[in-house]
GROMACS .gro file of N, CA and C in nm:
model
  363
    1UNK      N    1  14.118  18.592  17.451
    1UNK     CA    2  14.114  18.724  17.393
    1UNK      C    3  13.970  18.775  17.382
    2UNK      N    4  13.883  18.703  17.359
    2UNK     CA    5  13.718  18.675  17.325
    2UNK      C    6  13.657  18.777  17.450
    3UNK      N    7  13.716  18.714  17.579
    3UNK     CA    8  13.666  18.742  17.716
    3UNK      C    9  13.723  18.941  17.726
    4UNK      N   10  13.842  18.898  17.690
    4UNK     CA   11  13.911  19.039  17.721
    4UNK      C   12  13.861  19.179  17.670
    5UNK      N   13  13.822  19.138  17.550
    5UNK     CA   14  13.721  19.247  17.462
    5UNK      C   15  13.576  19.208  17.552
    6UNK      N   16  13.502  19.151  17.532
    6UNK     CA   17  13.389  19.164  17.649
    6UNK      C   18  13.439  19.258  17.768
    7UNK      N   19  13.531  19.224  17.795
    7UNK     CA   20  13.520  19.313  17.943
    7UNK      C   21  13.544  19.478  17.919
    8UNK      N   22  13.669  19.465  17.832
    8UNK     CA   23  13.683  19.613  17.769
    8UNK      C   24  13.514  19.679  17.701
    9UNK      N   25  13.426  19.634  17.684
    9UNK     CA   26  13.353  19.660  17.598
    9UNK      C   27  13.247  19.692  17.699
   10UNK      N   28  13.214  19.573  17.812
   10UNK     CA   29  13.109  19.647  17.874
   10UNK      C   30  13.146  19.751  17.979
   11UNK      N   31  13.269  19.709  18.019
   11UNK     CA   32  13.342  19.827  18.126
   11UNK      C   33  13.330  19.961  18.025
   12UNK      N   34  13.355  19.990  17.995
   12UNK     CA   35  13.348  20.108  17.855
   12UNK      C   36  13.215  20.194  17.882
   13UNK      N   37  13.093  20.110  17.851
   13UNK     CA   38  12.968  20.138  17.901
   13UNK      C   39  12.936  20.137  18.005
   14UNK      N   40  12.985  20.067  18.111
   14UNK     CA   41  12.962  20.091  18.211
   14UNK      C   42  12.999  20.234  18.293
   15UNK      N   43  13.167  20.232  18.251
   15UNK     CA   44  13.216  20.365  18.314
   15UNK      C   45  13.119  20.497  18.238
   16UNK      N   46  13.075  20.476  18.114
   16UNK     CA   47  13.048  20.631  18.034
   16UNK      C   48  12.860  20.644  18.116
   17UNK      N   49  12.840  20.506  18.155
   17UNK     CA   50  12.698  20.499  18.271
   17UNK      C   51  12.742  20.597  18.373
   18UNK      N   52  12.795  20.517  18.450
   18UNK     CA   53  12.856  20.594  18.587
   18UNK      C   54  12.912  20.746  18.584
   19UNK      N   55  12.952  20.805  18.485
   19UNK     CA   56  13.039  20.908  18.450
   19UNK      C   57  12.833  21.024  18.462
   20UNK      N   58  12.798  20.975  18.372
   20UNK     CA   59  12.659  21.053  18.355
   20UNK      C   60  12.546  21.104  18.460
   21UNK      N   61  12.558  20.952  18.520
   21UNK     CA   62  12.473  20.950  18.633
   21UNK      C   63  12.553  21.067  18.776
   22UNK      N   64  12.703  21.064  18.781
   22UNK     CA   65  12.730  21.096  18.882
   22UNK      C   66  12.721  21.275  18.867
   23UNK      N   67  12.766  21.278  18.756
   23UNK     CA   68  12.693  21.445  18.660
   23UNK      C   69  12.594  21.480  18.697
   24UNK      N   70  12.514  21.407  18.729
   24UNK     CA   71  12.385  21.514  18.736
   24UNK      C   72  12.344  21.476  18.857
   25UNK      N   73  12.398  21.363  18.961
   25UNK     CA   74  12.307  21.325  19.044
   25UNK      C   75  12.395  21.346  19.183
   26UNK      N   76  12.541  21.325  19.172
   26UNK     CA   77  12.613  21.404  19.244
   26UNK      C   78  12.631  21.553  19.281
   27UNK      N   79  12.575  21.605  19.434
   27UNK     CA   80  12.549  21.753  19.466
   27UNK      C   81  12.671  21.830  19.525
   28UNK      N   82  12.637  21.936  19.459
   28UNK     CA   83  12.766  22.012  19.427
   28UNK      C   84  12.740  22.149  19.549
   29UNK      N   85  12.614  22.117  19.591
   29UNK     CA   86  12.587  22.239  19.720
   29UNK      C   87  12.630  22.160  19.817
   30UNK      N   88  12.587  22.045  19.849
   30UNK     CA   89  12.660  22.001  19.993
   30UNK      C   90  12.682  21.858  19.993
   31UNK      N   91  12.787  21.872  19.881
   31UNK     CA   92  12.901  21.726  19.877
   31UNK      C   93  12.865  21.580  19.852
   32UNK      N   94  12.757  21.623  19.902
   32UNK     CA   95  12.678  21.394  19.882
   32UNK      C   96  12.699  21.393  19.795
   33UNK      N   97  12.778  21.221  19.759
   33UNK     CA   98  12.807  21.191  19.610
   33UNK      C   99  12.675  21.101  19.615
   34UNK      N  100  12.514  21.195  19.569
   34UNK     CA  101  12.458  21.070  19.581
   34UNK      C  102  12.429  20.988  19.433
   35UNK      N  103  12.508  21.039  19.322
   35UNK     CA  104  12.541  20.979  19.164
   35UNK      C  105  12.612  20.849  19.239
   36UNK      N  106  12.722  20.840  19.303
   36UNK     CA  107  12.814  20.751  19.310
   36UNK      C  108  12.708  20.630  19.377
   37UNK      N  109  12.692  20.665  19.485
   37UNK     CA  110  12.616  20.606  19.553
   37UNK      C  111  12.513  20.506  19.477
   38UNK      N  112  12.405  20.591  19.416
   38UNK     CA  113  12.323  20.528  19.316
   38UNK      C  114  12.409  20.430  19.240
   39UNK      N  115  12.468  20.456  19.177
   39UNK     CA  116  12.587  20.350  19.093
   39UNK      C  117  12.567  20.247  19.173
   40UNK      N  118  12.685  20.284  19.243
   40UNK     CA  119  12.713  20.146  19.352
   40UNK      C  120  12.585  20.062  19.416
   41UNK      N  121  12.445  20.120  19.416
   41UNK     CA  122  12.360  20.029  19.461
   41UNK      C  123  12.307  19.938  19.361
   42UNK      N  124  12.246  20.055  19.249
   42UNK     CA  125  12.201  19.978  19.106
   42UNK      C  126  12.297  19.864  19.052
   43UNK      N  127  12.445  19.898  19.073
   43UNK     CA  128  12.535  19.771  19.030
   43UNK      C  129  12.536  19.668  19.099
   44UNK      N  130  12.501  19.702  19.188
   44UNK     CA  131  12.492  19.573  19.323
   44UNK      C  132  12.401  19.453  19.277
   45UNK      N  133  12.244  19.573  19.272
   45UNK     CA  134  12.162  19.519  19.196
   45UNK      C  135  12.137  19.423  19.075
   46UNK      N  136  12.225  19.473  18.967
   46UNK     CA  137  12.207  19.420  18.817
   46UNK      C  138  12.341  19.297  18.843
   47UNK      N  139  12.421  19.344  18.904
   47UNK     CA  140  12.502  19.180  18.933
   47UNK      C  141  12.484  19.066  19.007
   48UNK      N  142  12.368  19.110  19.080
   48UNK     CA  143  12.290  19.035  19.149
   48UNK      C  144  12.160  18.968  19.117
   49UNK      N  145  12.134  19.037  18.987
   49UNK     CA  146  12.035  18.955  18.900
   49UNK      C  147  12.100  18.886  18.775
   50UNK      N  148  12.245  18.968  18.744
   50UNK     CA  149  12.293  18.905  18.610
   50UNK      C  150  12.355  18.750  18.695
   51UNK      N  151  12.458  18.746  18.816
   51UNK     CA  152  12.465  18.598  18.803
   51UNK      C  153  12.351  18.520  18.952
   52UNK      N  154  12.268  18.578  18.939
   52UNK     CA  155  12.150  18.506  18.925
   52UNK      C  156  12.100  18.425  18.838
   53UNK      N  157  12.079  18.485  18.759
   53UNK     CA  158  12.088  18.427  18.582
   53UNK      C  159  12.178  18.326  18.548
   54UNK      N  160  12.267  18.375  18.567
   54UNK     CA  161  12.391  18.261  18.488
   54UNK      C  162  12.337  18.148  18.582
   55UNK      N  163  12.367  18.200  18.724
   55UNK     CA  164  12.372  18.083  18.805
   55UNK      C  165  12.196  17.943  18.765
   56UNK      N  166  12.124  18.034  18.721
   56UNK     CA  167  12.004  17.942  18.761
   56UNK      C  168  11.971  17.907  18.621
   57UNK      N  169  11.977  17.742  18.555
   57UNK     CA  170  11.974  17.685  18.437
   57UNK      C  171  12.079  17.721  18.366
   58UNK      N  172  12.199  17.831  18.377
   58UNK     CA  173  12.269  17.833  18.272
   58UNK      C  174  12.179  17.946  18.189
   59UNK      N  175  12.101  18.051  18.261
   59UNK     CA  176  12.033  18.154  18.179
   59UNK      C  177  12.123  18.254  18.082
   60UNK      N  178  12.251  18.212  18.099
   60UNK     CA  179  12.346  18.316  18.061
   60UNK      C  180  12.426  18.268  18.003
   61UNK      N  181  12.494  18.287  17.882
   61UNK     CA  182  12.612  18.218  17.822
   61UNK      C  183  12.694  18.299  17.929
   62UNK      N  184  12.872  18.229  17.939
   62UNK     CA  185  13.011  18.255  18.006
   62UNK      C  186  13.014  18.385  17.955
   63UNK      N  187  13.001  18.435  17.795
   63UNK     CA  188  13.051  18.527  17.748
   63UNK      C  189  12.922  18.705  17.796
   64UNK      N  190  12.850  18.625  17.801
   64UNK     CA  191  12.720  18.731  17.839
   64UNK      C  192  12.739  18.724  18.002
   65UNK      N  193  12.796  18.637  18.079
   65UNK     CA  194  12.810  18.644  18.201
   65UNK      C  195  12.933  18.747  18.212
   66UNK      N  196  13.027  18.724  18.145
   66UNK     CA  197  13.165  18.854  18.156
   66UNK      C  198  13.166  18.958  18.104
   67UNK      N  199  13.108  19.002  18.001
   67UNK     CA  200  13.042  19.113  17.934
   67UNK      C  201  12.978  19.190  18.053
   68UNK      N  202  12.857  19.099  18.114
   68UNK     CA  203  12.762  19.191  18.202
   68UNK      C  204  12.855  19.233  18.340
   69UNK      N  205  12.887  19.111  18.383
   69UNK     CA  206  12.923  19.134  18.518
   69UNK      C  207  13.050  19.182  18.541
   70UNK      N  208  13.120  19.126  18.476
   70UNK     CA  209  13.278  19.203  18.488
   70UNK      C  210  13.309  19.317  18.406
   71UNK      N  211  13.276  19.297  18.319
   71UNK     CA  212  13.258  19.391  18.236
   71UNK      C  213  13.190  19.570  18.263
   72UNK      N  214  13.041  19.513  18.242
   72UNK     CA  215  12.954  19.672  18.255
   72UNK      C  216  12.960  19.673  18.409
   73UNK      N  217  12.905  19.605  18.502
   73UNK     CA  218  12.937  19.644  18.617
   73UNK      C  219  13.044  19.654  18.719
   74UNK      N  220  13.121  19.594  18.644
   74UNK     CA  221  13.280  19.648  18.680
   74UNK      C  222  13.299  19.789  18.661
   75UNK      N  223  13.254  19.844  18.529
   75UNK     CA  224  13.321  19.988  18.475
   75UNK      C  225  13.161  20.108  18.558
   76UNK      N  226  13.072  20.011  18.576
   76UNK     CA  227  12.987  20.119  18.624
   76UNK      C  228  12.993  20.139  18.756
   77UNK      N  229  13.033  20.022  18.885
   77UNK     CA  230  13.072  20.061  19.019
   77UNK      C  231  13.151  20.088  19.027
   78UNK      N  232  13.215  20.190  19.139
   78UNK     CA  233  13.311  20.221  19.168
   78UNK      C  234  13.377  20.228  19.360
   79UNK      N  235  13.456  20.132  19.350
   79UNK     CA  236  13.509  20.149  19.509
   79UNK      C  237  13.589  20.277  19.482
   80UNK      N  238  13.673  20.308  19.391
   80UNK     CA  239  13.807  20.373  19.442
   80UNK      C  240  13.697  20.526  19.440
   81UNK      N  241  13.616  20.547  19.377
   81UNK     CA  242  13.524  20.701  19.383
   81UNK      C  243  13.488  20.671  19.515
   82UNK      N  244  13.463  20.583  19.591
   82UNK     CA  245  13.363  20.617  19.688
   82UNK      C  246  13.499  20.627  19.809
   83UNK      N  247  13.608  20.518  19.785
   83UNK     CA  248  13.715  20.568  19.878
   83UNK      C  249  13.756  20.718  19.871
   84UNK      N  250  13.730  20.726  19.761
   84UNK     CA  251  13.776  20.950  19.767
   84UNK      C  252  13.704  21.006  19.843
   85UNK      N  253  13.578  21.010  19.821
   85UNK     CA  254  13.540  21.030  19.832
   85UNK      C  255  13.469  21.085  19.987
   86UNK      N  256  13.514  20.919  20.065
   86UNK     CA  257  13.515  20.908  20.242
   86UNK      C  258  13.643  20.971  20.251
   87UNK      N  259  13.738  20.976  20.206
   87UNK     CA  260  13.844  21.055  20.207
   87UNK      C  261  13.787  21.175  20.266
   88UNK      N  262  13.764  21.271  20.162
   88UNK     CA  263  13.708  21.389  20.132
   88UNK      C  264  13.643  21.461  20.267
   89UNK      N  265  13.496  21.350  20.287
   89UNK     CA  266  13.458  21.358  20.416
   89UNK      C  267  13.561  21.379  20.559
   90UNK      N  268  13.640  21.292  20.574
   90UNK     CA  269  13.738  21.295  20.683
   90UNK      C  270  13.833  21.349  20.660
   91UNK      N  271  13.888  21.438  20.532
   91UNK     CA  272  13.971  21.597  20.550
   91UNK      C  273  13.903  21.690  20.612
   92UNK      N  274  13.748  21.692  20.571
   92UNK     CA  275  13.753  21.820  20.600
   92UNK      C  276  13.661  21.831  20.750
   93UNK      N  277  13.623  21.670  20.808
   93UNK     CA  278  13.591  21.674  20.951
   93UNK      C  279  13.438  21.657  20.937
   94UNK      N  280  13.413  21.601  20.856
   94UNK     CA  281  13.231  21.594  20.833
   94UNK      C  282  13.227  21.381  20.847
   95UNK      N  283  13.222  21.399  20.981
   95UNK     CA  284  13.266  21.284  21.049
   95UNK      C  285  13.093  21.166  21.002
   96UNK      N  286  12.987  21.253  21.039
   96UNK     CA  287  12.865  21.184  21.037
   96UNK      C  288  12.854  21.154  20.893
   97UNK      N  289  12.889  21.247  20.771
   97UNK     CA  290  12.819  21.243  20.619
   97UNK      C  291  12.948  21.071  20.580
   98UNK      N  292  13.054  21.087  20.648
   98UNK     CA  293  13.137  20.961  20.611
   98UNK      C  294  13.084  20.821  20.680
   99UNK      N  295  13.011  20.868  20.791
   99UNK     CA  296  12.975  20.707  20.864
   99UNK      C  297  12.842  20.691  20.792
  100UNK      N  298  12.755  20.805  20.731
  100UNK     CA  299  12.637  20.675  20.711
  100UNK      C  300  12.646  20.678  20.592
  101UNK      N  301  12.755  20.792  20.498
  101UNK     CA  302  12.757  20.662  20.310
  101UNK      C  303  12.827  20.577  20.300
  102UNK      N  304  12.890  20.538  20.486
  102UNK     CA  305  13.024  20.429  20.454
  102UNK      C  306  12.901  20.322  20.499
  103UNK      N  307  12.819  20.302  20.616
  103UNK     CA  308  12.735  20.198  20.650
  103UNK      C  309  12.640  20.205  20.523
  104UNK      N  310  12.566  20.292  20.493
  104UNK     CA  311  12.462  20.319  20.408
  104UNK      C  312  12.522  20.196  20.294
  105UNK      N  313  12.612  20.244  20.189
  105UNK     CA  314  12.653  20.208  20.037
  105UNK      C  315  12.706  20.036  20.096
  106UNK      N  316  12.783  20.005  20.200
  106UNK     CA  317  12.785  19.856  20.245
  106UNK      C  318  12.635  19.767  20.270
  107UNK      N  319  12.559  19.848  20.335
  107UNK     CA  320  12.423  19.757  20.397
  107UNK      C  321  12.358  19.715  20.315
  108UNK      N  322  12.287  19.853  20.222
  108UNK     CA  323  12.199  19.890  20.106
  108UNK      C  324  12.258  19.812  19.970
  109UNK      N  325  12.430  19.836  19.947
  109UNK     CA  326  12.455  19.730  19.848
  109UNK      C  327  12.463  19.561  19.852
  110UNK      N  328  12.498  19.513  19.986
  110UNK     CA  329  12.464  19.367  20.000
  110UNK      C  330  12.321  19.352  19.976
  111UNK      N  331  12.220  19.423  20.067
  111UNK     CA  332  12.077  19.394  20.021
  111UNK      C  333  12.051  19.374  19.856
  112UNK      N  334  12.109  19.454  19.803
  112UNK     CA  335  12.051  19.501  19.674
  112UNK      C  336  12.091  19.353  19.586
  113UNK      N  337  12.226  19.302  19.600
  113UNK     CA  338  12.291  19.181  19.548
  113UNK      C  339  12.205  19.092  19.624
  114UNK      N  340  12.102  19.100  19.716
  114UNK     CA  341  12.048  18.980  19.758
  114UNK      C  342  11.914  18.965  19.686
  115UNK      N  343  11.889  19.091  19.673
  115UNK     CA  344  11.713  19.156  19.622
  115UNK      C  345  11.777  19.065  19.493
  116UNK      N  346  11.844  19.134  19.375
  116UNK     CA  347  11.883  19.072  19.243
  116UNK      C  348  11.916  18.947  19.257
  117UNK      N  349  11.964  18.858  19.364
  117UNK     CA  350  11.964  18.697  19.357
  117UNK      C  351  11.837  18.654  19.383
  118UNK      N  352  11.744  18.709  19.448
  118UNK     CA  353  11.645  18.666  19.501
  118UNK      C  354  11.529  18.669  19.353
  119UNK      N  355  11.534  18.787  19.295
  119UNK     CA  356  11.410  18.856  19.217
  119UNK      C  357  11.445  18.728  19.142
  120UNK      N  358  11.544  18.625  19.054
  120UNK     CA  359  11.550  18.558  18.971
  120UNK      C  360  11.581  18.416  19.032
  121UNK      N  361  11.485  18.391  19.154
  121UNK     CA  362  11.452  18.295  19.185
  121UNK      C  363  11.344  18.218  19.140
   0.00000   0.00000   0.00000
């Protein structure tokens, strides 16, 4: 039950993160979700340094490991926004803006989970 509230708790913060960022950083003149985007890299990032952490000495209690990672960066990335999103792109025939935030947000987010395993080496 311990775990379950952790996750409710950082997902919570995480989503009301993501919700803010995509507000102001997502463009409303010509469609780039680049709020979402950002999300999805920065989360890449911070889960890539949080079980970094856990992973190296045990820097992390279990409960600070599910809090962070399942938790806040669970509720702050988002696949199913960015699946709408390529959606969106391929209704309305904007074939190029869907291939490079579909390569872009894949390439840029593995790097980023490597950068955050790496930085807490």
């Amino acid at each position: 039950m311990k775990h379950i509230l952790l996750v409710f708790f950082g997902g919570g913060f995480g989503s009301v993160l993501r919700y803010l960022i995509g507000k102001y950083l997502n463009s409303a003149e010509d469609g780039i979700p680049y709020g979402t985007f950002a999300a999805n890299i920065l989360g890449s990032l911070l889960i890539g340094i949080i079980l970094g952490m856990a992973a190296k000495n045990n820097t992390l209690s279990q409960s600070q490991t599910v809090l962070l990672a399942t938790g806040f960066c669970g509720g702050f990335t988002t696949f199913s926004t960015f699946a709408y999103e390529n959606h969106v792109f391929l209704k309305s025939g904007d074939f190029t803006s869907f291939a490079l935030y579909t390569v872009a947000s894949f390439i840029v987010g593995f790097l980023a989970v490597f950068l955050g395993m790496f930085l807490v080496k």
